PDB file of C-alpha atoms in Angstrom:
ATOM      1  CA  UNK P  11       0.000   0.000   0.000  1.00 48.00           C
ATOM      2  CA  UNK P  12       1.776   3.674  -0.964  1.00 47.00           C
ATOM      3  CA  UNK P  13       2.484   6.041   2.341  1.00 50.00           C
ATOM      4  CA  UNK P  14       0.198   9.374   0.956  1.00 48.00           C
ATOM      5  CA  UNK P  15       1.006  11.268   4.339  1.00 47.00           C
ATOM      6  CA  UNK P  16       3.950  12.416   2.186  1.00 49.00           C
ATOM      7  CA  UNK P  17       2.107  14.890  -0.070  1.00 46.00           C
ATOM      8  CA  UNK P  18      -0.774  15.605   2.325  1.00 43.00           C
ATOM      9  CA  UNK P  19       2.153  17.001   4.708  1.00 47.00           C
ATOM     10  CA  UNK P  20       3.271  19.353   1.896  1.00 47.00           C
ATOM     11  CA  UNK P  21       0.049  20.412   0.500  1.00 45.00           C
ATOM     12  CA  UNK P  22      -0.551  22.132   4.448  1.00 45.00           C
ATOM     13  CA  UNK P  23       2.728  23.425   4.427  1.00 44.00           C
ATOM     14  CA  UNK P  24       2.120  25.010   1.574  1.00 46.00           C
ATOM     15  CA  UNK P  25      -1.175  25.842   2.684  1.00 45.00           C
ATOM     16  CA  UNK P  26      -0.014  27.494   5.621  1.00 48.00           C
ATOM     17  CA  UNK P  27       2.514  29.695   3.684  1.00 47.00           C
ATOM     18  CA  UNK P  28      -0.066  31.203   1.723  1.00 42.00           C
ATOM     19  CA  UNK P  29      -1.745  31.906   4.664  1.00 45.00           C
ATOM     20  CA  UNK P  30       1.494  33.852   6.037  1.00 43.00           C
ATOM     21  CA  UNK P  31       1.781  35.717   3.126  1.00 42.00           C
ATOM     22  CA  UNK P  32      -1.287  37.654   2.931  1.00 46.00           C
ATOM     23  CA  UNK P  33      -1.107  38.100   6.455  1.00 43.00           C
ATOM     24  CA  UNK P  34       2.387  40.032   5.924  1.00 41.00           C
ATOM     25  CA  UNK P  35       0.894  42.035   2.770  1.00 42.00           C
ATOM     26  CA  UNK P  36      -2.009  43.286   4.835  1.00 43.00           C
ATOM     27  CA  UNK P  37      -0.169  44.628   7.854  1.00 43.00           C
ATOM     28  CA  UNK P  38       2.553  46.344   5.294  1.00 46.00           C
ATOM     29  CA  UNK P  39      -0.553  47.811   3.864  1.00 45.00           C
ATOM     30  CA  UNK P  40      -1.899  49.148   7.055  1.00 44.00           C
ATOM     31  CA  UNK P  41       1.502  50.694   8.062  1.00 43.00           C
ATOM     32  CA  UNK P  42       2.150  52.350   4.868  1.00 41.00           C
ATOM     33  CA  UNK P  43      -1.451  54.036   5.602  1.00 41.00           C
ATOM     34  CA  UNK P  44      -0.861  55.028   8.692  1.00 42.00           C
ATOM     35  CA  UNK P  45       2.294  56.230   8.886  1.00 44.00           C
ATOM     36  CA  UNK P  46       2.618  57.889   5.245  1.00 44.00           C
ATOM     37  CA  UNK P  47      -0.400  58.690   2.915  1.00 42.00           C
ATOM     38  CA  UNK P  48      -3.598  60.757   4.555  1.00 41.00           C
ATOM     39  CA  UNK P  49      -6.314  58.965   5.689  1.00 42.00           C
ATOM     40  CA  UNK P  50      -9.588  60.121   3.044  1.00 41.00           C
ATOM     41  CA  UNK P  51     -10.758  63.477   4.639  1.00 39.00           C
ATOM     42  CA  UNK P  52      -7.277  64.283   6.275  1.00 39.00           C
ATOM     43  CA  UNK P  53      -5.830  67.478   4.538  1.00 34.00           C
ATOM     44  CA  UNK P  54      -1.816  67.311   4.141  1.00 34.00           C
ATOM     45  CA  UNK P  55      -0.438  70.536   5.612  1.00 33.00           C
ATOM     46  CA  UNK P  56       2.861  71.782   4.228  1.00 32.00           C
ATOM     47  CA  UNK P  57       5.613  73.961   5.533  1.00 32.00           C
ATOM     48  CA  UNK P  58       6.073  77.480   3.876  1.00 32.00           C
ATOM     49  CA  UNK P  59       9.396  78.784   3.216  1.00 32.00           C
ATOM     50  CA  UNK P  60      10.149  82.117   4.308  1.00 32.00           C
ATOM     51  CA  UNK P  61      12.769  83.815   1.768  1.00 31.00           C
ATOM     52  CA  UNK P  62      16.340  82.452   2.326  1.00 30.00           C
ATOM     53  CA  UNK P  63      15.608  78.845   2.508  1.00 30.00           C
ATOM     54  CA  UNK P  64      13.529  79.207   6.399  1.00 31.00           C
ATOM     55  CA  UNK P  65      10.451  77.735   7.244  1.00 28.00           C
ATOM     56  CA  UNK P  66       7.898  79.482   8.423  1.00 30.00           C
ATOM     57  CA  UNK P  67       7.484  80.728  12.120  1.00 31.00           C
ATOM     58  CA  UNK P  68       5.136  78.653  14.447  1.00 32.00           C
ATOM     59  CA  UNK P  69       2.836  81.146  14.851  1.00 36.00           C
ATOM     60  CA  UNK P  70       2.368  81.864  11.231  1.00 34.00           C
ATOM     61  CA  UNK P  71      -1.288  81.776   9.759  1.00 31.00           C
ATOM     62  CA  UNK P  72      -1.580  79.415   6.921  1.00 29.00           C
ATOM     63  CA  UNK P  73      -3.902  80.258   4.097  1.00 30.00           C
ATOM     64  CA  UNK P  74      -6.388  77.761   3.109  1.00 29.00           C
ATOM     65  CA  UNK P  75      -5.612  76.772  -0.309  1.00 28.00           C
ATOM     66  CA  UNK P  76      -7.648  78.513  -2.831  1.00 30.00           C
ATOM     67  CA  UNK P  77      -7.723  81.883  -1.000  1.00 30.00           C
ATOM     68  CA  UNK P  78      -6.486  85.225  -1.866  1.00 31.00           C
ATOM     69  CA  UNK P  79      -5.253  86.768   1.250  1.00 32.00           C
ATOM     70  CA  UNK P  80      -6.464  90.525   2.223  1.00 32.00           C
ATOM     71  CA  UNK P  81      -3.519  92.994   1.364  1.00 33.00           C
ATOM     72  CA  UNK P  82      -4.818  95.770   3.539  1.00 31.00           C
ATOM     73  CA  UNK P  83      -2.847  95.153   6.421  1.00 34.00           C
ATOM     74  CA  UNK P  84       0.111  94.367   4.369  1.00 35.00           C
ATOM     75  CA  UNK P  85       0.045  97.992   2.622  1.00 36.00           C
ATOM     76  CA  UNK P  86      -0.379  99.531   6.105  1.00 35.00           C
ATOM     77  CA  UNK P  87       2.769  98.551   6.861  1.00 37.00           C
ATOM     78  CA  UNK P  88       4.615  99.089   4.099  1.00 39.00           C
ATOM     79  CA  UNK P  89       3.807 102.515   3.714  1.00 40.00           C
ATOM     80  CA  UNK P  90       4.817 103.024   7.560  1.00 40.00           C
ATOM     81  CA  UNK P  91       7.842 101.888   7.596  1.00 44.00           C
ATOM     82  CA  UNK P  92      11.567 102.918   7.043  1.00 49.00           C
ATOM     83  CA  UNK P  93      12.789 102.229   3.168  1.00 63.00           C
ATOM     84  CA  UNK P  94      16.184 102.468   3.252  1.00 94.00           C
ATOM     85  CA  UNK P  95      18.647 105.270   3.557  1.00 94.00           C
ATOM     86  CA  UNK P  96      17.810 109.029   2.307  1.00 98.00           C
ATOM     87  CA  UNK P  97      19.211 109.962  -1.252  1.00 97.00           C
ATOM     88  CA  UNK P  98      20.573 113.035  -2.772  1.00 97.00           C
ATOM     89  CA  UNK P  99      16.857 114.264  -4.640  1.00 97.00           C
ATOM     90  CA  UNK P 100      14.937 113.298  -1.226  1.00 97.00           C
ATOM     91  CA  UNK P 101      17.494 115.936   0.723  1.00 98.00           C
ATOM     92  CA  UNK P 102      17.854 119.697   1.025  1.00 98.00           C
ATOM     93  CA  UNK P 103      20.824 120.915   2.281  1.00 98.00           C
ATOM     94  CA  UNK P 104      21.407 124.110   4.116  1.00 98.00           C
ATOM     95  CA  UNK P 105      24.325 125.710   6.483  1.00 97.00           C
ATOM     96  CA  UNK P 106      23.115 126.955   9.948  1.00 96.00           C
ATOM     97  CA  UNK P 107      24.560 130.228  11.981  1.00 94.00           C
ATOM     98  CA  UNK P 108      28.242 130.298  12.840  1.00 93.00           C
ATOM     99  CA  UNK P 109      28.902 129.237  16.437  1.00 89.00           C
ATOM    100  CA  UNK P 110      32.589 130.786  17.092  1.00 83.00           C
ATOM    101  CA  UNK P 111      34.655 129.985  20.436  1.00 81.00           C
ATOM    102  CA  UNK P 112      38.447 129.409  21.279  1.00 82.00           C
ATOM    103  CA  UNK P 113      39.488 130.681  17.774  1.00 87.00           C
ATOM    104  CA  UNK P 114      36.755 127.643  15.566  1.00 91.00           C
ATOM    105  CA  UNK P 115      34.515 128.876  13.401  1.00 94.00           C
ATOM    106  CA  UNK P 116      31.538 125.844  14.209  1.00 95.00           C
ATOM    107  CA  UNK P 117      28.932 125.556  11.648  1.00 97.00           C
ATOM    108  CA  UNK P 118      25.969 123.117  11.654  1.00 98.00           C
ATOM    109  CA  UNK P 119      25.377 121.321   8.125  1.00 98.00           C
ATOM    110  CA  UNK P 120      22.238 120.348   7.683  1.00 98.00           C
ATOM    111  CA  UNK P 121      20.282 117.353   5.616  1.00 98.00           C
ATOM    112  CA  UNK P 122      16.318 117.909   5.440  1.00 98.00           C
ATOM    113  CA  UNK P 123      13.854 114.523   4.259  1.00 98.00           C
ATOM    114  CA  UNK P 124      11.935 116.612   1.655  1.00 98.00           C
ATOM    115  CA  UNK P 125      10.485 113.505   0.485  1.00 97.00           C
ATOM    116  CA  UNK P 126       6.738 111.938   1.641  1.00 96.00           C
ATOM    117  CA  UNK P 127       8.244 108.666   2.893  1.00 96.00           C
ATOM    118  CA  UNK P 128      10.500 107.773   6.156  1.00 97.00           C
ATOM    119  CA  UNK P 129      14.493 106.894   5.320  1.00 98.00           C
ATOM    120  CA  UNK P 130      17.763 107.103   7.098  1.00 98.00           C
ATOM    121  CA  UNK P 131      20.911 108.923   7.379  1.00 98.00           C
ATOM    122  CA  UNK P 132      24.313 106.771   8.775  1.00 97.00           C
ATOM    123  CA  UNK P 133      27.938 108.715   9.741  1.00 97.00           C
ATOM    124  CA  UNK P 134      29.490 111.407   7.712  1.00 97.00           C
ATOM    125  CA  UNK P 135      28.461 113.255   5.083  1.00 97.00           C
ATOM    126  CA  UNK P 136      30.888 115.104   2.547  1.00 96.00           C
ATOM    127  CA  UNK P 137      31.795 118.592   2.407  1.00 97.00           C
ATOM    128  CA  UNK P 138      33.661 120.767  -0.108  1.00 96.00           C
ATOM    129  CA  UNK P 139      33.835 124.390  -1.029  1.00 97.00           C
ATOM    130  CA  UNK P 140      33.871 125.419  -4.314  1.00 97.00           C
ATOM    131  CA  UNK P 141      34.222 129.200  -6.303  1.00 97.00           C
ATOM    132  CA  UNK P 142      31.717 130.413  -8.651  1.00 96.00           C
ATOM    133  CA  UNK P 143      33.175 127.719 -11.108  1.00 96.00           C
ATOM    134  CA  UNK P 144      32.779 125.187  -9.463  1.00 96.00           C
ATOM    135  CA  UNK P 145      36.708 124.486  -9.003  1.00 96.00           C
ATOM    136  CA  UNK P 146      37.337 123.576  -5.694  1.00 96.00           C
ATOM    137  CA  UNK P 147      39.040 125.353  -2.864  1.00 95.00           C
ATOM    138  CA  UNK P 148      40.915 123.911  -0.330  1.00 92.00           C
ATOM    139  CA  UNK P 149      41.292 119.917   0.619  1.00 90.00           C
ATOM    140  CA  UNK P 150      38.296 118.014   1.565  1.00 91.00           C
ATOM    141  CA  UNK P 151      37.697 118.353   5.361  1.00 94.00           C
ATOM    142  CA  UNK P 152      38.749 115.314   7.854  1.00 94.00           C
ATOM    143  CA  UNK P 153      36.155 113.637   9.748  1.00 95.00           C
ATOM    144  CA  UNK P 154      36.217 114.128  13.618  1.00 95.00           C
ATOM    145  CA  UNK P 155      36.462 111.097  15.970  1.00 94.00           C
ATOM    146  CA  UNK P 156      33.311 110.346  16.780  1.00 94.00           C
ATOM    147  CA  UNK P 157      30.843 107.048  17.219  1.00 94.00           C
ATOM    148  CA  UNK P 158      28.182 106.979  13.946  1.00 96.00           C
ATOM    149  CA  UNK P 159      24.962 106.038  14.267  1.00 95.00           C
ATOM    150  CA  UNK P 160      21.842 105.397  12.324  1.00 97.00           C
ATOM    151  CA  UNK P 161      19.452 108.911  12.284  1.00 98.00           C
ATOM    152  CA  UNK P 162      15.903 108.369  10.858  1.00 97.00           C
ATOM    153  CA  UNK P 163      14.124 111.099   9.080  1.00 98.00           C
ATOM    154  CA  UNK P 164      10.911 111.007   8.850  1.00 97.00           C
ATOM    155  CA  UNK P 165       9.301 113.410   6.509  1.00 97.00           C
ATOM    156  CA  UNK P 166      10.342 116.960   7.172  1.00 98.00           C
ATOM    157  CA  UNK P 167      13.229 115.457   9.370  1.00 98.00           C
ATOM    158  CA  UNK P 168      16.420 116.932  10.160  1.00 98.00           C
ATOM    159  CA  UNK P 169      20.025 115.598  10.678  1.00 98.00           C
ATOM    160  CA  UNK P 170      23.141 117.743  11.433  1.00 98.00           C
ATOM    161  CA  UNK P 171      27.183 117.176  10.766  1.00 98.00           C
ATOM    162  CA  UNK P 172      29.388 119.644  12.519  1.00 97.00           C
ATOM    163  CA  UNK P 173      31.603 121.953  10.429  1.00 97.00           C
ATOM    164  CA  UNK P 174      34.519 123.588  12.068  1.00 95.00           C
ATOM    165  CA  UNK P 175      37.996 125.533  11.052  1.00 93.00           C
ATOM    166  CA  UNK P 176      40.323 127.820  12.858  1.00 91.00           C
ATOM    167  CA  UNK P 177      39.273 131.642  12.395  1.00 89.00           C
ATOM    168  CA  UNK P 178      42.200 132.539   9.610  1.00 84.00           C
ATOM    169  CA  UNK P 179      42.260 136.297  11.050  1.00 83.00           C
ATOM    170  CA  UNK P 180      44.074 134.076  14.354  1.00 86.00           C
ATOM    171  CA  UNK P 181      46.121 131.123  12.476  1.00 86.00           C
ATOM    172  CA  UNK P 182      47.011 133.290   9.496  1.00 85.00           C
ATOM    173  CA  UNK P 183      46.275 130.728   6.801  1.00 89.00           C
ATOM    174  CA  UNK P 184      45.713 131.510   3.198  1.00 92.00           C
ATOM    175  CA  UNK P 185      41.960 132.212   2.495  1.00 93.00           C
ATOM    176  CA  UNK P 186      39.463 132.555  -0.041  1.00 95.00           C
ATOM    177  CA  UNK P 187      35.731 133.143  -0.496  1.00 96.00           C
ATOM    178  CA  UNK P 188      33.669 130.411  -1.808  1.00 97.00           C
ATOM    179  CA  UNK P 189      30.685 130.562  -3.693  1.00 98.00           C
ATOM    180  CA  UNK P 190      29.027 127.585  -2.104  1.00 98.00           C
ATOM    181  CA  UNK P 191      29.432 124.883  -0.419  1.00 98.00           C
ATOM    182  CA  UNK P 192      28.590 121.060  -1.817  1.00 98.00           C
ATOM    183  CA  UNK P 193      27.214 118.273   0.624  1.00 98.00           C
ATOM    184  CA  UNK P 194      26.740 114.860  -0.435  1.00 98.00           C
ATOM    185  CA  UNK P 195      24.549 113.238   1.910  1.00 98.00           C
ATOM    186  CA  UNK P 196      26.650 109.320   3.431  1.00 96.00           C
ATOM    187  CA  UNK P 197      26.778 106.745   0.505  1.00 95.00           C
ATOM    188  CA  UNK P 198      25.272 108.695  -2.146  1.00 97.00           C
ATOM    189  CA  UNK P 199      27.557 110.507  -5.316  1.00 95.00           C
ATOM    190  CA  UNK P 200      25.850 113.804  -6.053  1.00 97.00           C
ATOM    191  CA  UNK P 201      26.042 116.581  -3.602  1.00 97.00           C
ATOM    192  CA  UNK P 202      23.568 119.396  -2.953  1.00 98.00           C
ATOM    193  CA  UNK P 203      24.422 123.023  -3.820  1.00 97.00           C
ATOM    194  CA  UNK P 204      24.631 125.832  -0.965  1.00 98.00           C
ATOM    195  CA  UNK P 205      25.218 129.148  -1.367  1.00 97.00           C
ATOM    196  CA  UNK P 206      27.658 130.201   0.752  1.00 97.00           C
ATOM    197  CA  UNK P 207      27.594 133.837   2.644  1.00 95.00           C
ATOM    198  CA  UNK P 208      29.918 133.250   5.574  1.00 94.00           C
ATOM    199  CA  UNK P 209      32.793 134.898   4.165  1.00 93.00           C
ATOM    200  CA  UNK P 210      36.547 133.715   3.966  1.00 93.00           C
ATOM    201  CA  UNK P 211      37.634 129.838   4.486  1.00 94.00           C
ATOM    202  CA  UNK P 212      41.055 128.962   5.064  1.00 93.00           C
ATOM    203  CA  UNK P 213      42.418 127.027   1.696  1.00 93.00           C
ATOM    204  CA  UNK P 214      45.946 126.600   2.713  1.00 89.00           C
ATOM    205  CA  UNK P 215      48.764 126.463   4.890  1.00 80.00           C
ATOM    206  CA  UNK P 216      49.372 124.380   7.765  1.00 71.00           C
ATOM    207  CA  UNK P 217      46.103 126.105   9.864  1.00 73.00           C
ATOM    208  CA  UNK P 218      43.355 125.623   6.979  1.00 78.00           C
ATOM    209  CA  UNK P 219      42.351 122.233   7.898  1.00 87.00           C
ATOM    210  CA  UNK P 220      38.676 121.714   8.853  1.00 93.00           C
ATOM    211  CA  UNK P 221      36.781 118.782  10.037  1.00 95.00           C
ATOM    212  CA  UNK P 222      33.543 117.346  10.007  1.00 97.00           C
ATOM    213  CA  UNK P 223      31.174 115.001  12.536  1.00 97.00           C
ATOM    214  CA  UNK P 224      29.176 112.597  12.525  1.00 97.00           C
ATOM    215  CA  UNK P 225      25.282 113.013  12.103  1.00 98.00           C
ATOM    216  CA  UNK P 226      22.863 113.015  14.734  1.00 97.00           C
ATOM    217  CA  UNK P 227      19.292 114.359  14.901  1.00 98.00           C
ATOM    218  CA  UNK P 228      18.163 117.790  14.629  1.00 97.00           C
ATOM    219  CA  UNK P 229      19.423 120.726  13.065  1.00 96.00           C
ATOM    220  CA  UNK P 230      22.524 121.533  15.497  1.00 92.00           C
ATOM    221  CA  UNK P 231      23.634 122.430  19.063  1.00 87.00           C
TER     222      UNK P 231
END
């Protein structure tokens, strides 16, 4: 008589294999749904980037997609805030009322926002006097030790730069008259034009040196 338990003993291994199998496919399939795609009705919520490669801050507000966001408040802002430094065409320039003492002659320059929005002024401006040409006279002043800081000018704003140089009727340097005097505002090329009605400047020797300071709010001392 044949022995069958042979192939009865493979046909339920075989059997139970099977069985092991599609037990092993269905709990992948659970954790792949649990742990990576969205359950139906769960909305996937990404990360913004801020500019610079960031991420958002945690209390940003995310915008549902779809929706335009309200740009009032944005605007508000903007147009309250400071935009940068002051340029040459958003300044005036003027020269205020000697301030003489201990043989200086101390004038305050001064740099006026003439423009509607809010900007800044930072450390020294320049300073040159020039004849009715426009040829300059005399070396460029020096700048005074001092510590610069950032002045904001809001419209109508002021900032002042002291101006000083030995009286040349005391250190006997060699003068002239200028016709004005040319400011260019820190970081910017083109100066601004001011008559000048103070009188002589010392343009040479070793006495004709002048200086200037830094800025600082308001329109002098």
């Amino acid at each position: 008589m044949a022995d069958t338990s042979q192939p009865v003993r493979r046909a339920a291994l075989f059997a139970s294999g099977v069985a092991l199998l599609g037990l092993l496919t269905a709990c992948g399939s659970e954790s792949a749904t649990s742990n990576g795609t969205p359950e139906p009705g769960e909305t996937a919520r990404s990360s913004s980037a801020e500019p610079g490669g960031g991420t958002a801050a945690p209390d940003d507000t995310t915008t549902a997609a779809g929706a335009v966001p309200s740009d009032t408040a944005g605007s508000a802002s903007a147009s309250a805030r400071t935009d940068g430094r002051c340029h040459t065409g958003e300044l005036r320039a003027s020269v205020g009322r000697v301030d003489p003492g201990a043989g200086q002659r101390n004038f305050p320059v001064v740099l006026t926002n003439t423009s509607e929005r809010t900007c800044t002024v930072y450390g020294y401006p320049g300073a040159a006097f020039v004849d009715a040409s426009g040829k300059q006279l005399g070396p460029d002043p020096g700048r005074a030790p001092g510590s610069p800081r950032t002045v904001t000018l809001t419209p109508g704003g002021s900032a002042w730069a002291g101006l000083s140089f030995s009286s040349p009727e005391i250190s006997g340097a060699r003068t002239a008259t200028p016709a004005a005097l040319l400011v260019t505002p820190p970081d910017e090329r083109q100066p601004l034009k001011v008559p000048w009605t103070a009188g002589e400047v010392p343009v040479g020797g070793n006495a004709s040196s002048m200086s200037l300071t830094t800025l600082e709010a308001g329109t002098g001392p």
